[in-house]
mmCIF file of C-alpha atoms and ligand atoms in Angstrom:
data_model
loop_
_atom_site.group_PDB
_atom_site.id
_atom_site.type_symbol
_atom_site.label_atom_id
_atom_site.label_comp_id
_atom_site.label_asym_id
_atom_site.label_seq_id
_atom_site.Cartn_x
_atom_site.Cartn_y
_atom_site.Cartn_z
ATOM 1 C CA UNK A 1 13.387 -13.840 8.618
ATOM 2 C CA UNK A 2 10.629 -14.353 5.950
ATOM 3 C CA UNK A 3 8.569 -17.852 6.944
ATOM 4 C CA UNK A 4 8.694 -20.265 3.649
ATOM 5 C CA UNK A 5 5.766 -21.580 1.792
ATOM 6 C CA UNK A 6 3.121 -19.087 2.487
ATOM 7 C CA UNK A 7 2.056 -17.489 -0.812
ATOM 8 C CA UNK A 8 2.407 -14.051 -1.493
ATOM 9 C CA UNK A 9 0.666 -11.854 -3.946
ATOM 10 C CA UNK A 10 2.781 -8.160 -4.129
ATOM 11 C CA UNK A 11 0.748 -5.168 -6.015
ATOM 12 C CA UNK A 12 3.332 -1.991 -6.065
ATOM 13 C CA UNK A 13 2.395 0.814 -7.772
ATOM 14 C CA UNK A 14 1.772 4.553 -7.911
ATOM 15 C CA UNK A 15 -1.317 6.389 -5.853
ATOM 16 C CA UNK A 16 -4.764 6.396 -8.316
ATOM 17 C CA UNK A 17 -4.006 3.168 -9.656
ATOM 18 C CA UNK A 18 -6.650 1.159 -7.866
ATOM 19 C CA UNK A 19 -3.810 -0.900 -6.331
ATOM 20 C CA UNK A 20 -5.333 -0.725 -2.703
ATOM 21 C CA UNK A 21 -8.748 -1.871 -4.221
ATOM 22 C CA UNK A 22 -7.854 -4.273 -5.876
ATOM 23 C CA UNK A 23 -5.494 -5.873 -3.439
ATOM 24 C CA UNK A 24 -8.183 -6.307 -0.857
ATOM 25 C CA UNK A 25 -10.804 -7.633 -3.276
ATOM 26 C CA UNK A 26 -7.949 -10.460 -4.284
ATOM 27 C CA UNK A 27 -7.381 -11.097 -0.464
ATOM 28 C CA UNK A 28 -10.770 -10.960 0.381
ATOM 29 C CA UNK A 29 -11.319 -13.746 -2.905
ATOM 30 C CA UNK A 30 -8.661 -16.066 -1.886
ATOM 31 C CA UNK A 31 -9.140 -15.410 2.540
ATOM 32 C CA UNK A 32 -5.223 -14.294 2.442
ATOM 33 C CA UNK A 33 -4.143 -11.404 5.352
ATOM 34 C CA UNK A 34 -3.731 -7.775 3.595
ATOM 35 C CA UNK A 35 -1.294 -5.618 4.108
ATOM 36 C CA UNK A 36 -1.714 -1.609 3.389
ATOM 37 C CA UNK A 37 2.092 -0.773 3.834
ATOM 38 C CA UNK A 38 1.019 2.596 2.761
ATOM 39 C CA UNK A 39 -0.965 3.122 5.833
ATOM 40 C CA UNK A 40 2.051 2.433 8.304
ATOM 41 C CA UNK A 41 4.102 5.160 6.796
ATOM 42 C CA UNK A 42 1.042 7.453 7.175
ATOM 43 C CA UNK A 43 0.341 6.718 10.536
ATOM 44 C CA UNK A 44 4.293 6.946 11.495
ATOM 45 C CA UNK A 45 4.044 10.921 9.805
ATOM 46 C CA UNK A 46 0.501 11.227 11.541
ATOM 47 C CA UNK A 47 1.864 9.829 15.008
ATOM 48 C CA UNK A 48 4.876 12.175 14.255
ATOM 49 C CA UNK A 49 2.921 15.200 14.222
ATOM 50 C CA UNK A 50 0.958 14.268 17.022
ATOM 51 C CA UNK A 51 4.469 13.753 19.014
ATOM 52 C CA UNK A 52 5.770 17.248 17.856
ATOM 53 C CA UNK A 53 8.193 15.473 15.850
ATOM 54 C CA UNK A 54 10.107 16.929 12.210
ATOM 55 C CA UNK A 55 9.449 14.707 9.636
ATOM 56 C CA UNK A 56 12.980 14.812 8.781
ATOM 57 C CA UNK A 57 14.596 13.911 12.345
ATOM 58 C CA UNK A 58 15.464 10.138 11.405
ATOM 59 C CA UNK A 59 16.859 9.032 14.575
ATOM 60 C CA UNK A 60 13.111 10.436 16.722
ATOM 61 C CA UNK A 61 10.990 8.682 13.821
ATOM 62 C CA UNK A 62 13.141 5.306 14.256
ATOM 63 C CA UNK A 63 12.681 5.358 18.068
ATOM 64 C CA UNK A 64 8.247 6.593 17.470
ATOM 65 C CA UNK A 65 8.347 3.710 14.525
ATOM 66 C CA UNK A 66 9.782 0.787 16.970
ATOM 67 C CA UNK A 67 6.761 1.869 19.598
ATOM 68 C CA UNK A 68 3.784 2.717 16.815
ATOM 69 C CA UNK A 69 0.534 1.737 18.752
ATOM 70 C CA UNK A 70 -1.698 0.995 15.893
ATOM 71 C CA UNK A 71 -4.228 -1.149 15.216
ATOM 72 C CA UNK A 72 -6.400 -2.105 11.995
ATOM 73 C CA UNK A 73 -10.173 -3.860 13.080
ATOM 74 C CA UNK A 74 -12.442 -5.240 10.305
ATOM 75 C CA UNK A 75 -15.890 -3.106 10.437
ATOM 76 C CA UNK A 76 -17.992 -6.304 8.696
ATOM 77 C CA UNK A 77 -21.226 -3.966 9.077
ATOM 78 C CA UNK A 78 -19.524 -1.314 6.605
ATOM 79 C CA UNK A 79 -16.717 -3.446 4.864
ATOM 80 C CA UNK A 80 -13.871 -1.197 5.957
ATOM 81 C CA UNK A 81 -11.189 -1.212 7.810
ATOM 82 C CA UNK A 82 -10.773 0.971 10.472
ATOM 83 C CA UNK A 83 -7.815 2.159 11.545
ATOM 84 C CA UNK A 84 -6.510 3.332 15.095
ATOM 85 C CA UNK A 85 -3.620 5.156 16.392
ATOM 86 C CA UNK A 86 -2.677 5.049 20.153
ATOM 87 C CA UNK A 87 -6.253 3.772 20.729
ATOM 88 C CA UNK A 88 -7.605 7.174 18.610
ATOM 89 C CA UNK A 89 -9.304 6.266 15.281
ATOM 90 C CA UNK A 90 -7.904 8.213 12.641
ATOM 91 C CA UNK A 91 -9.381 5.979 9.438
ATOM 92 C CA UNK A 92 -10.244 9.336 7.411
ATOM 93 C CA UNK A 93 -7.498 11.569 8.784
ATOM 94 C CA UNK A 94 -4.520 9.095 7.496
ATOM 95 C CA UNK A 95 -6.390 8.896 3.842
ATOM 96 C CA UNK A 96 -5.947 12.492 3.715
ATOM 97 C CA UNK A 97 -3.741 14.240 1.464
ATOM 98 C CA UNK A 98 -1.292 15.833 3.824
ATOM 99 C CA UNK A 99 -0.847 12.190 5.489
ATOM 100 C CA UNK A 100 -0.236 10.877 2.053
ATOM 101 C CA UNK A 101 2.573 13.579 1.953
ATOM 102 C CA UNK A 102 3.969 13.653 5.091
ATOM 103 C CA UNK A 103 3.956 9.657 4.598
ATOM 104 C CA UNK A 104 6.218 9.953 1.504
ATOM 105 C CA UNK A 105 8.769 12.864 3.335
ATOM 106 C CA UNK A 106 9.662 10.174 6.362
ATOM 107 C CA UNK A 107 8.878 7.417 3.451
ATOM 108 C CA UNK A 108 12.631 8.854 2.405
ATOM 109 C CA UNK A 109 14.648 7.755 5.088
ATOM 110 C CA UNK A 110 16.413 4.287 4.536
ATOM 111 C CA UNK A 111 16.767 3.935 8.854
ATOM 112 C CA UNK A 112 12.786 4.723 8.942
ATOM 113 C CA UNK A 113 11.991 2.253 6.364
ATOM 114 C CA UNK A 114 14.046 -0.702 8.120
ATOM 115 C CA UNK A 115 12.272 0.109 11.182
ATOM 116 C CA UNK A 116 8.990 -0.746 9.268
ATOM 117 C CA UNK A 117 10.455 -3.983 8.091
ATOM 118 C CA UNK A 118 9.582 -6.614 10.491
ATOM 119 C CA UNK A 119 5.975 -4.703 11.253
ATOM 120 C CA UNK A 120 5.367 -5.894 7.391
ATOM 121 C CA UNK A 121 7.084 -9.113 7.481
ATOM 122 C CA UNK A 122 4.344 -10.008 10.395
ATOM 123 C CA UNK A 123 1.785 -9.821 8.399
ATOM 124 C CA UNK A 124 2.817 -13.138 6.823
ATOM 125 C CA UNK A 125 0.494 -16.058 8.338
ATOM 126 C CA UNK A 126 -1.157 -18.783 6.663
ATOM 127 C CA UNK A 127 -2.635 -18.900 4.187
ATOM 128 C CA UNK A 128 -1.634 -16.612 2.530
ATOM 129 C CA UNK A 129 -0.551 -12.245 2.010
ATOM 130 C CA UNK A 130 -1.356 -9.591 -0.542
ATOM 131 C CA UNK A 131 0.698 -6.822 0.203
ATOM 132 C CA UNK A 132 -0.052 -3.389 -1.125
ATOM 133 C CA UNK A 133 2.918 -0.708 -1.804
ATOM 134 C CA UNK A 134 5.502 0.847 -3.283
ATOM 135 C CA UNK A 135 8.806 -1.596 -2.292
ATOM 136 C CA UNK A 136 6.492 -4.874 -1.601
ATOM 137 C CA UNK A 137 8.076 -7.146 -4.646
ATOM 138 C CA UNK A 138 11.491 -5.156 -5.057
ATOM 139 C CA UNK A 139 12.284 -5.090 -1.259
ATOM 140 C CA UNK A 140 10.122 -6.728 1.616
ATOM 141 C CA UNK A 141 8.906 -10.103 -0.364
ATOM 142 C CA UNK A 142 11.448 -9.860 -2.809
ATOM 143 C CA UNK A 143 10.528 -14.028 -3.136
ATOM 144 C CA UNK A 144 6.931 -13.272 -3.922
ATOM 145 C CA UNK A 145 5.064 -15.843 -5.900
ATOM 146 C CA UNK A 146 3.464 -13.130 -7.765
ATOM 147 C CA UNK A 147 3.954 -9.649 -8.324
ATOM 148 C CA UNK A 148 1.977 -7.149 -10.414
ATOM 149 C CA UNK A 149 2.862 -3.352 -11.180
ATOM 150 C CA UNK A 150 -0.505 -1.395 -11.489
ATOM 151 C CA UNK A 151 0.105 1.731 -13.672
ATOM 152 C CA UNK A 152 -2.399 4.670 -15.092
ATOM 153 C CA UNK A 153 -2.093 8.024 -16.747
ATOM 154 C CA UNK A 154 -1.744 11.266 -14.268
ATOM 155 C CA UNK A 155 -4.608 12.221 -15.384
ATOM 156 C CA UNK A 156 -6.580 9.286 -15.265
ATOM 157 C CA UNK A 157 -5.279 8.990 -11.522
ATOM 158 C CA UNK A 158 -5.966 12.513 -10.385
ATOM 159 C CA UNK A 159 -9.623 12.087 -11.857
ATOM 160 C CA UNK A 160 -9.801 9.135 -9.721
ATOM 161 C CA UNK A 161 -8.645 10.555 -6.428
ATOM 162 C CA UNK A 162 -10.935 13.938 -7.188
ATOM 163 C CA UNK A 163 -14.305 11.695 -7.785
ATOM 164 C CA UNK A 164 -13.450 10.156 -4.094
ATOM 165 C CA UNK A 165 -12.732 13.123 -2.350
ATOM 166 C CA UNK A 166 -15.348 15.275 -3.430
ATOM 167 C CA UNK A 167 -17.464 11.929 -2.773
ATOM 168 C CA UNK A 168 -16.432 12.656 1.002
ATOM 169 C CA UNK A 169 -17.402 16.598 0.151
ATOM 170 C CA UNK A 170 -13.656 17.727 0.480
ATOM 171 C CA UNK A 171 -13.086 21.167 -1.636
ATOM 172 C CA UNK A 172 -10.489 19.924 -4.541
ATOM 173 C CA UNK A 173 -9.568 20.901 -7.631
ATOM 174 C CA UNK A 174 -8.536 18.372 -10.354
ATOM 175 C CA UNK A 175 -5.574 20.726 -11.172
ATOM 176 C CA UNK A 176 -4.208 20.762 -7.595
ATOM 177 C CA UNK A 177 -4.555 16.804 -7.330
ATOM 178 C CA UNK A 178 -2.850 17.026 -10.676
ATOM 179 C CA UNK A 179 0.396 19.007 -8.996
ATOM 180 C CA UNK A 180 0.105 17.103 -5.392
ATOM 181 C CA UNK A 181 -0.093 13.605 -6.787
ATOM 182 C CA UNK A 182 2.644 14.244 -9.359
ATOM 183 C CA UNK A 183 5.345 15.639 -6.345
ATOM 184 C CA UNK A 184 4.784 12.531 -4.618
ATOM 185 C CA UNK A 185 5.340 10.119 -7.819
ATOM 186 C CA UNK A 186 9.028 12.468 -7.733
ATOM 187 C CA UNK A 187 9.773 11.858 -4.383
ATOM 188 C CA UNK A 188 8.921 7.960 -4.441
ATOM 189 C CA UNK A 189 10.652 7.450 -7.532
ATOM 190 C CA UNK A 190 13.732 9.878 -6.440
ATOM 191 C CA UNK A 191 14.329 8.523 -3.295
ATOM 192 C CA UNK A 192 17.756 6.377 -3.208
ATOM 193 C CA UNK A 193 16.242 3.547 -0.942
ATOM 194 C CA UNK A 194 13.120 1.387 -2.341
ATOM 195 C CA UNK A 195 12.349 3.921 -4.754
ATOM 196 C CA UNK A 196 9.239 3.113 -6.608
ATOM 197 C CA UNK A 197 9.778 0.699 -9.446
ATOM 198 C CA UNK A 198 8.288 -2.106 -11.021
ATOM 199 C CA UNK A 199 10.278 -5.579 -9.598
ATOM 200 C CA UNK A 200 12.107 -6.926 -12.942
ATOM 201 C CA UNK A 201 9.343 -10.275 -12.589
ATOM 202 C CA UNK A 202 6.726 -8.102 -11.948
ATOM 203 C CA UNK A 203 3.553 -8.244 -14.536
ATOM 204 C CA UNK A 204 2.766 -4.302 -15.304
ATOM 205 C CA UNK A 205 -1.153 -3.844 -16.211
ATOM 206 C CA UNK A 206 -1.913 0.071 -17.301
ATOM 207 C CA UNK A 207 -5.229 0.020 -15.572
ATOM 208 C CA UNK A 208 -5.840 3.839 -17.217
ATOM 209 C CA UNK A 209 -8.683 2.240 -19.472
ATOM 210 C CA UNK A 210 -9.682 -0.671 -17.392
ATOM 211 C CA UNK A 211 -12.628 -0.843 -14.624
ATOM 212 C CA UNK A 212 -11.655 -2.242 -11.303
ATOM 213 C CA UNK A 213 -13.666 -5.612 -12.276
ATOM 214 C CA UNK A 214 -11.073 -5.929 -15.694
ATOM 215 C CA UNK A 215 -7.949 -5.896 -13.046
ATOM 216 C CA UNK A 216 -9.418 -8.283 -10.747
ATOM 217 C CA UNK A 217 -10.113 -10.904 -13.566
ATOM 218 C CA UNK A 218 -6.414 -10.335 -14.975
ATOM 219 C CA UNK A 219 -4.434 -10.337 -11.658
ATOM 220 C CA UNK A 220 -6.694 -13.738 -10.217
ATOM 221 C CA UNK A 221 -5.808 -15.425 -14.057
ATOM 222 C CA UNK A 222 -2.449 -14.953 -13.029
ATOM 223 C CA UNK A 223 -2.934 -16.331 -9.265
ATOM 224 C CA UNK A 224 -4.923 -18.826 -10.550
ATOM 225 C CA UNK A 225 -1.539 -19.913 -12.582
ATOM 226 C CA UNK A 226 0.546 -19.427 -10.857
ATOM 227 C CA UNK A 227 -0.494 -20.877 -7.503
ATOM 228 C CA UNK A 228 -0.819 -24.268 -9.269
ATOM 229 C CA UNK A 229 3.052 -24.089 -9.727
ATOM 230 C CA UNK A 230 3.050 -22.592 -6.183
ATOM 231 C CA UNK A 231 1.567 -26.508 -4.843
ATOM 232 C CA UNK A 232 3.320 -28.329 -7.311
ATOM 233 C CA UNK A 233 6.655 -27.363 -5.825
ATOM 234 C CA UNK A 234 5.302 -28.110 -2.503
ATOM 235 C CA UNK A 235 5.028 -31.550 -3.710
ATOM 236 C CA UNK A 236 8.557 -33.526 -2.645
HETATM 237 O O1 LIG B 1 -0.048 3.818 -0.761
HETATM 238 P P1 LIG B 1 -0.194 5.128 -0.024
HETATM 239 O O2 LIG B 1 -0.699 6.238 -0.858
HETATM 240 O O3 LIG B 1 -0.978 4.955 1.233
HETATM 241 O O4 LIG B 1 1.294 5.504 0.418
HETATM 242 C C1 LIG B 1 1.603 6.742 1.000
HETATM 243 C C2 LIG B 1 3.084 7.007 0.826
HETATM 244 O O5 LIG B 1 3.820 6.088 1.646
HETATM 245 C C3 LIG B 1 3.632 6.793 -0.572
HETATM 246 O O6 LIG B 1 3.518 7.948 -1.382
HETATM 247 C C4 LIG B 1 5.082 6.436 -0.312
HETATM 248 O O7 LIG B 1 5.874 7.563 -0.159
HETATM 249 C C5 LIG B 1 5.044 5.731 1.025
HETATM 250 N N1 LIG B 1 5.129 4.281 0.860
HETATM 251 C C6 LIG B 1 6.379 3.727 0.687
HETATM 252 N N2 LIG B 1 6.511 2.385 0.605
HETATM 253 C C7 LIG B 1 5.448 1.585 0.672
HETATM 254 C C8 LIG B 1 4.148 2.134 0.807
HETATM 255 C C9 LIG B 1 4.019 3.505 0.885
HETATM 256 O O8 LIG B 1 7.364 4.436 0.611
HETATM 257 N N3 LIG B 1 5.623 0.278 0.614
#
């Protein structure tokens, strides 16, 4: 059951868009909860592997999902979150590649993703929620007050994700990105529950030619609009 009259803010989206930026700089703006739905289905794949688990065995990944022991702390001294799994931090290894992958192969199955479902509706508390994803305006906050679609070229995307890794001195090619990022666009769009897609009220910004200070302006105009209807409803 989804509580009433908390705002949320839904940014869906492919990977390379600057969705998961963005999303905590307008939570962090307005002091609204964040939630990286991204990172559950990670560390479901990464607690999979760690369990000896297929990635493809729905019924073991619904049972692991319903027990995930994660946890995501606030590191104010480095302005990250850090992320833990079964009390193991694991912040780099889930932004990895493979767990982006493996998180888009158990991503596919519809029991896996209802499993997930109340984890994400609990991150909606007062005052407010910006939810990162793929399904957040189509499927979990389908009543969202706002939703936004972040979009950018393949290119423009891999470039991204290539500057960041080799940032963190991984050995990538933009090529490979090119191939790795595009398979998991196929499967997320492909799949036949939550696929990704922009919600039919959802603003799309192409954010291929914009800086992440551009997309932070545009999606708090819209807020900023549409949160006054947001109270004026609230009014009896
Ligand atoms: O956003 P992130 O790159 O962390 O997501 C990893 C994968 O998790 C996506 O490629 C997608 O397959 C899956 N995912 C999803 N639904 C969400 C968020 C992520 O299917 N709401």
């Amino acid at each position: 059951m989804i509580k009433k009259n908390i705002p949320v803010i839904t940014i869906d989206g492919p990977s390379g868009t600057g969705k998961g930026t963005i999303s905590r700089l307008v939570a962090q703006e307005l002091g609204f909860h964040f939630l990286d739905s991204g990172a559950l289905y990670r560390l479901l794949g990464l607690a999979a592997r760690h369990h000896s688990i297929p990635l493809d065995d729905e019924a073991a990944l619904v049972t692991l999902a319903g027990h995930l022991d994660i946890q995501f702390t606030f590191d104010s001294e480095h302005q990250k979150t850090d992320i833990f799994l079964e009390g193991e931090r694991v912040t780099d290894v889930v932004r990895s590649e493979l767990s982006g992958k493996d998180a888009s192969i158990v991503a596919i199955l519809p029991a896996v993703r209802q499993a997930l479902m109340n984890r994400q509706h609990a991150f909606l508390e007062p005052p407010g929620l910006v939810a990162d994803g793929r399904d957040m305006g189509t499927v979990i906050f389908p009543g969202a007050e706002l939703k936004i679609f972040l979009t950018a070229s393949l290119n423009e995307r891999a470039r991204r994700r290539y500057k960041q890794l080799k940032g963190k001195g991984n050995d990538v090619t933009l090529e490979d990105l090119q191939v790795v990022l595009s398979a998991r666009d196929a499967r997320d769009k492909q799949r036949e529950v939550a696929p990704l897609l922009p919600a039919d009220d959802a603003v799309q910004i192409d954010t291929t030619e914009l800086d992440i200070d551009a997309v932070f302006i545009r999606v708090m105009s819209l807020w900023n609009n549409c949160s006054m209807k947001f109270k004026e409803s609230r009014v009896v």
